[in-house]
Coordinates of C-alpha atoms in Angstrom, one line a residue:
Chain A
M86 CA -28.5 5.7 3.9
S87 CA -25.4 6.0 6.2
L88 CA -23.6 3.8 8.7
D89 CA -24.5 5.6 12.0
F90 CA -22.9 3.7 15.2
K91 CA -25.0 3.3 18.2
P92 CA -22.2 1.7 20.4
A93 CA -23.1 -0.8 23.1
R94 CA -19.8 -1.2 24.8
G95 CA -20.9 -3.4 27.7
D96 CA -18.1 -4.0 30.1
F97 CA -15.7 -5.5 27.6
F98 CA -15.2 -2.9 24.8
K99 CA -13.3 0.2 25.9
D100 CA -14.0 3.8 25.4
E101 CA -10.7 5.2 24.3
T102 CA -8.8 7.3 21.7
F103 CA -6.1 6.8 19.1
R104 CA -5.7 10.6 18.7
D105 CA -5.6 13.9 20.4
D106 CA -5.4 12.7 24.2
F107 CA -4.4 9.2 23.2
T108 CA -6.2 7.3 26.1
F109 CA -5.7 4.0 24.3
K110 CA -3.9 1.3 26.5
N111 CA -4.1 -2.5 26.9
S112 CA -5.8 -4.3 29.9
P113 CA -3.6 -6.9 31.6
A114 CA -5.6 -9.6 29.8
A115 CA -4.8 -7.8 26.4
I116 CA -1.1 -7.6 27.3
R117 CA -1.0 -11.4 27.9
R118 CA -2.5 -12.1 24.5
F119 CA -0.5 -9.6 22.7
P120 CA 0.9 -11.0 19.4
F121 CA 4.6 -10.5 20.3
P122 CA 6.2 -11.2 16.8
F123 CA 9.7 -12.2 17.6
D124 CA 10.3 -16.1 18.1
R125 CA 14.1 -15.6 18.6
D126 CA 16.4 -12.9 19.9
E127 CA 17.1 -11.6 16.4
Y128 CA 15.1 -10.5 13.3
M129 CA 15.5 -10.6 9.5
Y130 CA 13.0 -10.6 6.7
S131 CA 11.7 -14.1 5.8
V132 CA 8.7 -15.8 4.0
N133 CA 7.3 -16.5 7.6
M134 CA 3.8 -17.8 6.6
E135 CA 1.8 -20.4 8.3
P136 CA -1.7 -21.9 8.0
H137 CA -4.3 -19.5 9.5
V138 CA -6.0 -22.1 11.6
S139 CA -7.6 -21.8 14.9
T140 CA -5.1 -22.4 17.8
R141 CA -4.6 -21.5 21.5
P142 CA -8.0 -20.3 22.7
G143 CA -8.0 -16.8 23.9
S144 CA -5.2 -15.9 21.7
V145 CA -5.2 -13.7 18.6
F146 CA -5.1 -16.9 16.7
E147 CA -8.3 -18.3 17.9
H148 CA -10.7 -16.7 15.5
T149 CA -10.7 -16.0 11.8
F150 CA -11.1 -12.2 12.5
D151 CA -9.9 -11.3 16.0
V152 CA -12.2 -9.0 17.8
D153 CA -10.8 -7.6 20.9
E154 CA -11.5 -4.9 23.7
H155 CA -10.4 -2.1 21.3
Y156 CA -12.9 -3.0 18.6
V157 CA -15.6 -0.2 19.1
A158 CA -13.0 2.5 19.5
E159 CA -11.1 1.5 16.4
M160 CA -14.2 1.6 14.3
I161 CA -15.0 5.1 15.6
D162 CA -11.4 6.2 14.8
R163 CA -11.6 4.6 11.3
A164 CA -14.9 6.6 10.6
K165 CA -13.0 9.8 11.5
V166 CA -10.1 9.0 9.3
L167 CA -12.4 8.4 6.4
A168 CA -14.4 11.6 7.1
E169 CA -11.2 13.4 6.9
D170 CA -9.7 11.7 3.7
P171 CA -12.1 9.4 1.8
L172 CA -9.1 8.5 -0.5
R173 CA -8.2 5.9 2.2
C174 CA -10.8 3.6 0.9
Q175 CA -10.8 2.7 -2.8
S176 CA -12.1 0.0 -5.0
L177 CA -11.4 -0.1 -8.8
P178 CA -14.5 -0.8 -10.7
H179 CA -13.8 -4.5 -11.6
M180 CA -13.4 -5.2 -7.7
T181 CA -16.9 -5.0 -6.6
L182 CA -17.6 -8.9 -6.6
A183 CA -14.4 -9.4 -4.5
G184 CA -15.9 -6.9 -2.2
W185 CA -19.1 -9.1 -1.8
D186 CA -16.8 -12.1 -1.3
L187 CA -15.1 -10.4 1.5
L188 CA -18.3 -9.2 3.1
E189 CA -19.6 -12.8 3.1
L190 CA -16.4 -14.2 4.6
I191 CA -16.4 -11.6 7.4
M192 CA -20.1 -11.7 8.2
E193 CA -20.3 -15.6 8.2
S194 CA -17.0 -15.8 10.3
N195 CA -18.0 -13.3 12.9
A196 CA -21.7 -14.8 13.2
R197 CA -20.5 -18.2 13.6
E198 CA -17.5 -17.4 16.0
Y199 CA -19.0 -14.5 18.0
P200 CA -22.7 -15.2 18.3
Q201 CA -23.0 -13.0 21.2
W202 CA -22.0 -10.1 19.1
F203 CA -23.0 -10.7 15.5
S204 CA -25.9 -12.3 13.8
L205 CA -26.4 -13.2 10.0
T206 CA -29.6 -14.8 8.7
K207 CA -30.3 -15.6 5.2
N208 CA -33.3 -16.2 3.1
G209 CA -31.9 -16.7 -0.5
N210 CA -30.1 -13.5 -1.2
Q211 CA -32.2 -11.5 1.4
W212 CA -29.7 -11.2 4.3
H213 CA -30.1 -9.8 7.8
W214 CA -27.0 -8.5 9.5
I215 CA -26.9 -7.6 13.2
N216 CA -23.8 -6.0 14.8
R217 CA -24.5 -5.5 18.5
P218 CA -21.4 -3.7 19.7
L219 CA -21.8 -1.1 17.0
G220 CA -25.7 -1.1 17.1
I221 CA -26.3 -1.9 13.5
D222 CA -29.2 -3.8 12.2
Q223 CA -29.1 -4.0 8.4
K224 CA -31.4 -5.8 6.0
F225 CA -30.0 -6.0 2.6
T226 CA -29.9 -8.0 -0.8
F227 CA -26.6 -9.8 -1.2
L228 CA -24.9 -8.7 -4.6
D229 CA -27.0 -5.6 -4.8
E230 CA -25.0 -2.6 -4.0
S231 CA -28.0 -0.3 -4.1
T232 CA -29.2 -2.0 -0.8
L233 CA -26.3 -0.9 1.4
P234 CA -25.1 2.6 2.4
Y235 CA -21.6 1.9 0.9
G236 CA -19.9 -0.6 -1.4
P237 CA -19.7 -4.1 0.0
M238 CA -16.0 -3.7 0.9
E239 CA -16.3 -0.4 2.5
Y240 CA -19.4 -1.4 4.4
I241 CA -18.0 -4.4 6.0
T242 CA -14.6 -3.0 6.7
R243 CA -16.1 0.0 8.4
Q244 CA -17.2 -2.8 11.1
T245 CA -14.0 -4.9 11.2
Q246 CA -10.6 -4.2 12.9
G247 CA -7.7 -4.0 10.7
D248 CA -6.8 -2.9 7.1
F249 CA -7.9 -4.8 4.1
S250 CA -6.6 -4.9 0.6
L251 CA -8.2 -7.0 -2.2
Q252 CA -5.9 -8.5 -4.8
D253 CA -7.0 -9.3 -8.3
E254 CA -5.0 -12.2 -9.9
R255 CA -4.0 -11.9 -13.6
D256 CA -0.8 -12.1 -15.7
G257 CA 0.9 -14.3 -13.2
S258 CA 0.8 -11.5 -10.3
L259 CA -1.4 -10.1 -7.9
W260 CA -2.9 -6.5 -8.4
M261 CA -3.8 -4.6 -5.4
D262 CA -7.0 -3.0 -7.0
A263 CA -9.1 -2.2 -3.9
G264 CA -8.5 -1.5 0.0
M265 CA -9.6 0.0 3.1
I266 CA -6.4 1.3 4.5
T267 CA -6.6 3.6 7.7
T268 CA -4.3 1.8 10.3
Q269 CA -1.4 1.6 8.0
A270 CA 2.4 1.6 8.8
D271 CA 3.3 4.7 6.5
W272 CA 2.2 3.6 3.0
S273 CA -0.3 5.1 0.8
L274 CA -3.1 3.2 -0.7
D275 CA -4.0 6.3 -3.0
F276 CA -0.6 5.9 -4.6
D277 CA -0.2 2.2 -4.6
V278 CA -3.8 1.2 -5.7
G279 CA -3.5 -0.7 -9.1
M280 CA 0.1 -1.8 -8.5
N281 CA 1.1 -5.6 -8.9
F282 CA 2.8 -7.4 -6.0
M283 CA 6.5 -6.4 -7.0
E284 CA 5.6 -2.7 -7.4
W285 CA 3.9 -2.1 -4.1
H286 CA 6.8 -4.0 -2.3
A287 CA 9.4 -2.0 -4.2
P288 CA 10.3 0.3 -1.4
V289 CA 11.2 -2.7 1.2
P290 CA 15.1 -2.9 1.5
L291 CA 17.0 -6.2 1.6
A292 CA 14.1 -8.5 0.9
H293 CA 14.1 -8.3 -2.9
E294 CA 17.7 -9.5 -2.9
K295 CA 16.9 -12.4 -0.6
M296 CA 14.1 -13.4 -3.2
V297 CA 11.6 -13.0 -0.5
F298 CA 9.1 -11.5 -2.7
D299 CA 9.6 -13.9 -5.5
R300 CA 8.9 -16.9 -3.2
A301 CA 6.0 -15.1 -1.5
L302 CA 4.4 -14.5 -4.8
K303 CA 4.7 -18.1 -5.9
F304 CA 3.4 -19.1 -2.7
L305 CA 0.4 -16.9 -2.8
L306 CA -0.7 -17.7 -6.3
K307 CA -1.3 -21.2 -5.1
L308 CA -3.5 -20.0 -2.2
Q309 CA -6.6 -22.2 -2.1
Q310 CA -10.1 -21.2 -1.0
G311 CA -10.7 -22.4 2.7
S312 CA -7.0 -22.6 3.5
P313 CA -5.9 -19.1 4.6
V314 CA -2.4 -18.4 5.7
R315 CA -0.9 -15.8 8.1
R316 CA 2.3 -14.1 9.1
F317 CA 3.5 -11.3 11.3
N318 CA 5.0 -7.9 10.4
W319 CA 5.9 -5.2 12.8
T320 CA 7.2 -1.6 13.2
M321 CA 7.4 1.1 15.8
T322 CA 5.0 4.0 16.4
V323 CA 5.3 6.8 18.8
N324 CA 1.9 7.6 20.7
P325 CA -0.9 4.9 20.1
L326 CA -1.5 6.4 16.6
L327 CA -3.2 3.8 14.4
D328 CA -3.3 6.0 11.3
T329 CA 0.4 6.6 10.6
A330 CA -0.4 7.6 6.9
P331 CA 2.1 9.2 4.6
E332 CA -0.5 11.7 3.7
T333 CA -0.4 13.0 7.3
Y334 CA 3.2 12.5 8.1
P335 CA 4.0 16.2 8.6
K336 CA 1.5 16.1 11.5
W337 CA 2.8 13.0 13.3
G338 CA 6.4 12.9 12.1
P339 CA 7.5 15.6 14.8
T340 CA 6.3 13.3 17.6
K341 CA 9.2 11.0 16.9
T342 CA 11.5 13.7 18.5
S343 CA 9.4 13.8 21.7
L344 CA 10.8 10.7 23.4
T345 CA 12.8 10.9 26.7
Q346 CA 13.9 8.1 29.0
E347 CA 11.1 9.1 31.2
N348 CA 8.0 8.9 28.8
L349 CA 9.5 6.3 26.3
G350 CA 7.9 3.4 28.1
H351 CA 4.6 5.1 27.9
K352 CA 4.7 6.8 24.4
Q353 CA 6.8 4.2 22.4
H354 CA 4.7 1.3 20.9
L355 CA 5.7 -1.9 19.2
R356 CA 3.2 -2.1 16.5
V357 CA 2.6 -5.8 15.3
E358 CA 0.5 -6.6 12.2
L359 CA -1.3 -9.9 12.1
Q360 CA -1.6 -10.5 8.4
A361 CA -4.0 -13.1 6.8
L362 CA -4.6 -13.9 3.2
F363 CA -7.8 -15.5 2.1
R364 CA -8.7 -16.7 -1.4
L365 CA -12.2 -15.6 -2.3
P366 CA -14.7 -17.9 -4.0
R367 CA -16.4 -15.8 -6.7
S368 CA -13.9 -13.3 -7.8
N369 CA -10.8 -15.7 -7.3
A370 CA -9.4 -12.4 -5.7
I371 CA -7.2 -12.6 -2.4
A372 CA -8.3 -10.7 0.6
F373 CA -5.3 -9.5 2.8
S374 CA -6.1 -8.5 6.3
I375 CA -3.6 -6.4 8.1
R376 CA -4.6 -6.1 11.7
A377 CA -2.4 -3.8 13.8
Y378 CA -1.8 -4.3 17.4
L379 CA -0.2 -1.7 19.6
G380 CA 1.8 -2.5 22.7
K381 CA 3.4 0.3 24.9
F382 CA 7.0 -0.8 25.9
E383 CA 5.9 -0.5 29.6
E384 CA 3.2 -3.0 28.8
L385 CA 5.4 -5.5 27.1
V386 CA 8.1 -5.6 29.6
T387 CA 5.7 -7.0 32.2
V388 CA 6.3 -10.2 30.3
P389 CA 10.0 -10.7 31.4
K390 CA 10.8 -12.9 28.2
W391 CA 9.5 -10.2 25.9
G392 CA 11.5 -7.4 27.8
R393 CA 14.7 -9.4 27.4
R394 CA 14.0 -10.3 23.6
L395 CA 12.8 -7.0 22.5
H396 CA 15.9 -5.4 23.9
R397 CA 18.2 -7.9 21.8
V398 CA 16.2 -7.7 18.7
I399 CA 16.2 -3.8 18.6
R400 CA 19.9 -3.7 19.6
D401 CA 21.0 -5.9 16.9
I402 CA 18.7 -4.8 14.2
H403 CA 20.1 -4.3 10.6
P404 CA 20.4 -0.4 10.3
D405 CA 18.6 -0.5 6.9
I406 CA 15.5 -2.2 8.6
A407 CA 15.5 0.4 11.3
A408 CA 15.6 3.1 8.7
Y409 CA 12.8 1.8 6.6
K410 CA 10.6 1.1 9.6
G411 CA 11.3 4.6 10.5
F412 CA 12.8 4.3 14.1
W413 CA 16.5 4.6 13.2
R414 CA 16.4 8.1 15.1
N415 CA 15.1 6.4 18.2
Q416 CA 16.8 3.2 18.2
P417 CA 19.6 4.3 20.8
A418 CA 17.0 5.6 23.2
M419 CA 15.0 2.4 22.9
V420 CA 17.9 0.2 23.5
E421 CA 18.9 2.3 26.5
W422 CA 15.4 2.1 28.0
L423 CA 15.0 -1.6 27.2
A424 CA 18.4 -2.6 28.6
K425 CA 17.0 -2.3 32.3
Y426 CA 14.8 -5.3 31.4
D427 CA 17.5 -7.5 30.1
D428 CA 19.5 -9.4 32.7
G429 CA 21.2 -11.5 30.0
A430 CA 19.3 -14.6 30.7
P431 CA 18.4 -17.0 28.0
T432 CA 15.1 -16.8 26.5
S433 CA 12.7 -19.8 25.5
P434 CA 11.9 -20.4 21.9
G435 CA 8.8 -19.4 20.4
V436 CA 6.8 -16.1 20.9
W437 CA 4.6 -17.2 23.9
P438 CA 5.1 -15.9 27.4
D439 CA 6.7 -18.3 29.8
A440 CA 3.9 -19.8 32.1
Chain B
M267 CA 18.7 -1.5 -23.9
S268 CA 18.0 1.9 -23.0
K269 CA 20.0 4.8 -24.6
T270 CA 19.4 6.7 -21.1
N271 CA 21.6 5.4 -18.2
F272 CA 19.7 5.6 -15.1
P273 CA 21.3 4.9 -11.6
P274 CA 20.4 1.6 -9.8
S275 CA 16.9 1.9 -8.2
I276 CA 13.9 0.1 -6.6
K277 CA 11.6 -2.0 -8.6
T278 CA 8.8 0.3 -9.4
R279 CA 11.1 2.7 -11.2
P280 CA 10.3 2.0 -14.9
V281 CA 12.9 0.6 -17.3
Y282 CA 13.1 1.2 -21.0
A283 CA 14.1 -0.7 -24.0
E284 CA 14.6 0.3 -27.6
L285 CA 11.6 0.7 -29.9
E286 CA 11.2 -2.4 -32.3
P287 CA 9.0 -2.6 -35.2
R288 CA 6.0 -4.9 -34.9
P289 CA 3.4 -6.1 -37.2
G290 CA 0.1 -4.3 -36.6
T291 CA -3.1 -3.2 -38.3
A292 CA -2.4 0.3 -37.0
H293 CA 0.4 2.2 -35.4
V294 CA 0.2 5.0 -32.7
I295 CA 3.4 6.8 -32.2
I296 CA 3.5 9.3 -29.2
A297 CA 6.7 11.3 -28.7
D298 CA 8.2 14.4 -27.2
G299 CA 11.5 16.1 -27.6
E300 CA 14.5 13.9 -28.3
G301 CA 11.8 11.0 -28.6
A302 CA 11.7 11.9 -32.3
E303 CA 15.2 10.4 -32.7
A304 CA 13.9 7.1 -31.3
V305 CA 11.1 7.1 -33.8
A306 CA 13.6 7.7 -36.6
H307 CA 15.7 4.8 -35.5
L308 CA 12.5 2.6 -35.2
L309 CA 11.4 3.6 -38.9
A310 CA 15.0 2.7 -40.0
K311 CA 14.4 -0.8 -38.9
V312 CA 11.0 -1.3 -40.5
P313 CA 11.0 -3.9 -43.4
D314 CA 8.2 -2.3 -45.2
R315 CA 8.5 1.4 -44.0
A316 CA 5.9 2.7 -46.6
L317 CA 3.3 0.2 -45.5
M318 CA 3.7 1.1 -41.7
L319 CA 3.7 5.0 -42.4
A320 CA 0.4 4.5 -44.2
R321 CA -1.1 3.1 -41.0
T322 CA 0.7 5.4 -38.6
H323 CA -0.6 8.3 -36.5
I324 CA 2.1 10.4 -34.7
L325 CA 1.4 12.8 -31.9
Y326 CA 4.4 15.0 -31.0
T327 CA 5.1 17.7 -28.7
P328 CA 8.5 19.5 -27.8
G329 CA 10.4 18.3 -24.8
P330 CA 10.5 20.1 -21.3
N331 CA 14.0 21.2 -22.2
G332 CA 12.8 22.9 -25.2
T333 CA 13.9 20.4 -27.9
D334 CA 11.8 20.7 -31.0
Q335 CA 12.1 18.2 -33.8
W336 CA 8.7 18.6 -35.3
A337 CA 10.2 19.3 -38.7
A338 CA 11.9 15.9 -38.7
V339 CA 8.7 14.2 -37.4
L340 CA 6.6 15.7 -40.3
A341 CA 9.2 14.7 -42.8
F342 CA 8.7 11.1 -41.7
G343 CA 5.5 11.2 -43.9
A344 CA 3.0 9.4 -41.6
A345 CA -0.5 9.2 -42.7
Q346 CA -1.3 11.6 -39.8
A347 CA 1.1 13.7 -37.9
Y348 CA 0.1 16.3 -35.2
C349 CA 2.3 18.7 -33.1
A350 CA 0.9 19.9 -29.8
P351 CA 2.6 22.8 -27.9
T352 CA 2.5 20.9 -24.5
I353 CA 1.5 17.5 -23.2
P354 CA -1.6 18.8 -21.4
A355 CA -2.7 20.2 -24.9
M356 CA -2.1 16.8 -26.5
L357 CA -4.1 14.9 -24.1
P358 CA -7.7 15.4 -25.5
R359 CA -6.5 14.3 -28.9
M360 CA -4.5 11.4 -27.5
A361 CA -7.5 10.2 -25.5
K362 CA -9.7 10.1 -28.7
V363 CA -7.1 8.1 -30.6
V364 CA -6.5 5.6 -28.0
A365 CA -10.2 5.2 -27.2
E366 CA -10.8 4.4 -30.9
A367 CA -7.9 2.2 -31.4
H368 CA -8.7 -1.4 -32.2
M369 CA -7.2 -4.6 -31.0
G370 CA -4.0 -5.1 -33.2
T371 CA -2.9 -1.5 -32.9
Q372 CA 0.8 -1.1 -31.8
F373 CA 1.7 1.8 -29.5
Y374 CA 5.2 3.4 -29.5
L375 CA 6.0 5.9 -26.8
A376 CA 9.4 7.7 -27.0
G377 CA 10.8 10.6 -24.9
T378 CA 10.5 11.9 -21.4
E379 CA 9.1 10.0 -18.4
G380 CA 6.2 12.5 -18.1
L381 CA 5.1 11.9 -21.7
I382 CA 5.6 8.3 -21.7
G383 CA 3.7 7.8 -18.3
Q384 CA 0.8 10.0 -19.3
A385 CA 0.4 8.1 -22.7
E386 CA 0.7 4.7 -21.1
R387 CA -2.0 5.6 -18.5
E388 CA -4.4 6.8 -21.2
I389 CA -3.8 3.4 -23.0
M390 CA -4.1 1.4 -19.9
M391 CA -7.3 2.9 -19.1
T392 CA -9.0 1.7 -22.3
G393 CA -8.1 -2.0 -21.3
L394 CA -5.8 -2.4 -24.4
P395 CA -3.1 -5.0 -23.8
F396 CA 0.0 -4.0 -22.0
A397 CA 2.0 -6.0 -24.4
A398 CA 0.9 -3.7 -27.2
I399 CA 2.7 -0.9 -25.5
Q400 CA 6.7 -0.1 -26.1
K401 CA 8.5 2.6 -24.4
E402 CA 11.8 4.1 -25.0
H403 CA 13.3 6.9 -22.9
R404 CA 15.1 9.9 -24.6
G405 CA 16.0 13.3 -23.6
S406 CA 15.5 15.0 -20.4
T407 CA 15.2 12.9 -17.1
V408 CA 13.0 15.5 -15.3
R409 CA 10.3 13.9 -13.3
R410 CA 6.6 14.3 -12.7
V411 CA 6.0 14.0 -9.0
Q412 CA 2.9 13.6 -7.0
C413 CA 3.0 15.0 -3.6
V414 CA 1.8 12.2 -1.2
H415 CA 0.4 15.0 1.2
C416 CA -1.7 17.3 -0.9
K417 CA -1.9 14.9 -4.0
G418 CA -0.8 17.9 -6.4
I419 CA 1.5 16.9 -9.2
T420 CA 4.6 19.0 -9.8
E421 CA 5.9 18.7 -13.5
N422 CA 9.3 18.7 -14.7
V423 CA 11.1 18.2 -11.2
A424 CA 14.8 18.7 -11.6
T425 CA 16.2 18.8 -8.1
D426 CA 15.8 16.7 -5.1
P427 CA 14.5 17.9 -2.7
F428 CA 12.2 20.3 -4.2
K429 CA 9.3 22.5 -3.2
C430 CA 5.8 21.2 -4.0
S431 CA 4.2 23.6 -6.4
H432 CA 0.8 23.2 -4.7
C433 CA 1.1 23.0 -1.0
G434 CA 4.7 24.3 -0.7
L435 CA 6.1 21.4 1.4
N436 CA 9.7 20.4 0.8
L437 CA 9.7 17.0 -0.7
F438 CA 12.2 14.4 -1.4
V439 CA 11.8 12.2 -4.6
R440 CA 11.3 8.5 -3.9
D441 CA 11.9 6.2 -6.9
H442 CA 8.4 4.8 -6.1
Y443 CA 6.5 5.0 -9.4
S444 CA 2.6 4.7 -10.0
R445 CA 1.6 3.9 -13.5
R446 CA -2.0 4.8 -12.4
I447 CA -1.0 8.3 -11.7
A448 CA 2.0 8.4 -14.0
A449 CA 4.2 10.0 -11.4
F450 CA 6.9 9.4 -8.8
Q451 CA 6.0 10.0 -5.2
G452 CA 7.1 13.0 -3.3
V453 CA 7.5 12.8 0.7
N454 CA 8.0 15.7 3.0
I455 CA 11.7 15.7 4.0
D456 CA 11.6 17.8 7.0
A457 CA 8.5 16.5 8.9
E458 CA 10.7 15.3 11.8
D459 CA 12.7 18.2 12.0
P460 CA 10.8 21.2 10.4
G461 CA 13.0 23.7 8.6
L462 CA 15.9 21.1 8.4
V463 CA 15.9 20.8 4.6
P464 CA 19.2 19.8 2.9
A465 CA 20.3 21.8 -0.1
A466 CA 18.6 21.1 -3.4
V467 CA 20.7 18.9 -5.7
E468 CA 20.2 18.9 -9.5
K469 CA 19.6 15.1 -10.0
F470 CA 17.2 15.2 -13.1
K471 CA 18.2 17.2 -16.1

């Protein structure tokens, strides 16, 4: 068995690339719903979590797992990454049950929230899954690995936008013991798998001193089934490259030196991660979804509030954060380019565009 | 507190205490180089030294800097003592000893980070409780580093940056440490400016 896609894009899902010729771009509608992460004109690390509840129809907060116009293209890109490096998806032996929990959560959510695209029918443990955009029709036995072409976590995350990690809970910490990581902001699952919460966050500057991780861990250990939470994270990426992995850094690192004032608006992307955390019912593990959205600077500044605010945030960012997020080199060029879109006018509170 | 003074670091960098005797049905001591001195210090603190030694299996190998204290280790008089020429040569025996250890066994690891890390990994893979493992750093601070790009591990890294012994990329050594791999992380230092490699500094001796 394998998982062959027979894409049915219709007129919603785009045919585009996140590598080589980089044809990715956002439609005007996708720009309006872009998850701009800055709710004020400055940025510092915080425990910025809120309940992951359905709000603002049409926004990225409407559904449990947002499926957007880039879905089919992102899944094709993930399959290519995995073909080149299978170590991007790993599950330690005790995490299979958590993988089934995740498969159930995603299949049930998507079948319920997007009936036009996904369908799940059950007869006891005999399940029938249909994924129309990718052309998949799969009958399998729930909790029986031999009936799927991959383990349950890999099977479902090959069909779901965003990276996923699964955390086992023991000894008062969370242990990242499984993951599907192909759209990461420069961290290695292969190196970090098996680490606990403090270990895998160790390289982050400033936040440890602010006790951010101590408080976040306390909060997450209390996470209840049925009450997921979410937060934003963000970084910067040159070219719409989803797969900025440390493994391939020698390949994409040099592109950071390719920016000019002429090409910056098109090549420089704000990369926003909508992260959500779910307690899983059988394994008591925590699923962590890390959904990356790419927005070109030239796209973001079409919303005047975002142009002004992005300029101020990047101009005033703490240098350690700029270095950790890997854009220290290009910060002056970004500020120069963005300054044209900041007339000094005040910005309204919150992340949403002004009407 | 550790006998070795390490500079301040991020939180995955291991920290070490002194070995302390604990009651146990069996004792497995794994050491290299100057780690033998930590073992001597440990044994000096044991209330019933003869009883502990009668239940002790020592695995020893000279350190990466050539320090060989096998004669002193042998003179401790443990029920079993074994000297391997290198860590890789020690691993098969270590794997068998660890796999056959019963609950209640105490593990004492002493010496360089390469030795401690690889022994700890072997013990963790069996599912034995983490709390049964003590670690004390002694001797050389050279590092075991995994290249994040090619996945090859370079042993006994003394300088930062250094050249990966597998793929040849110039790597800087991050303090980020994986217990599963028993290695620090090496990341290409001149990816953004190929050829622009700072002079290597001897950071680990």
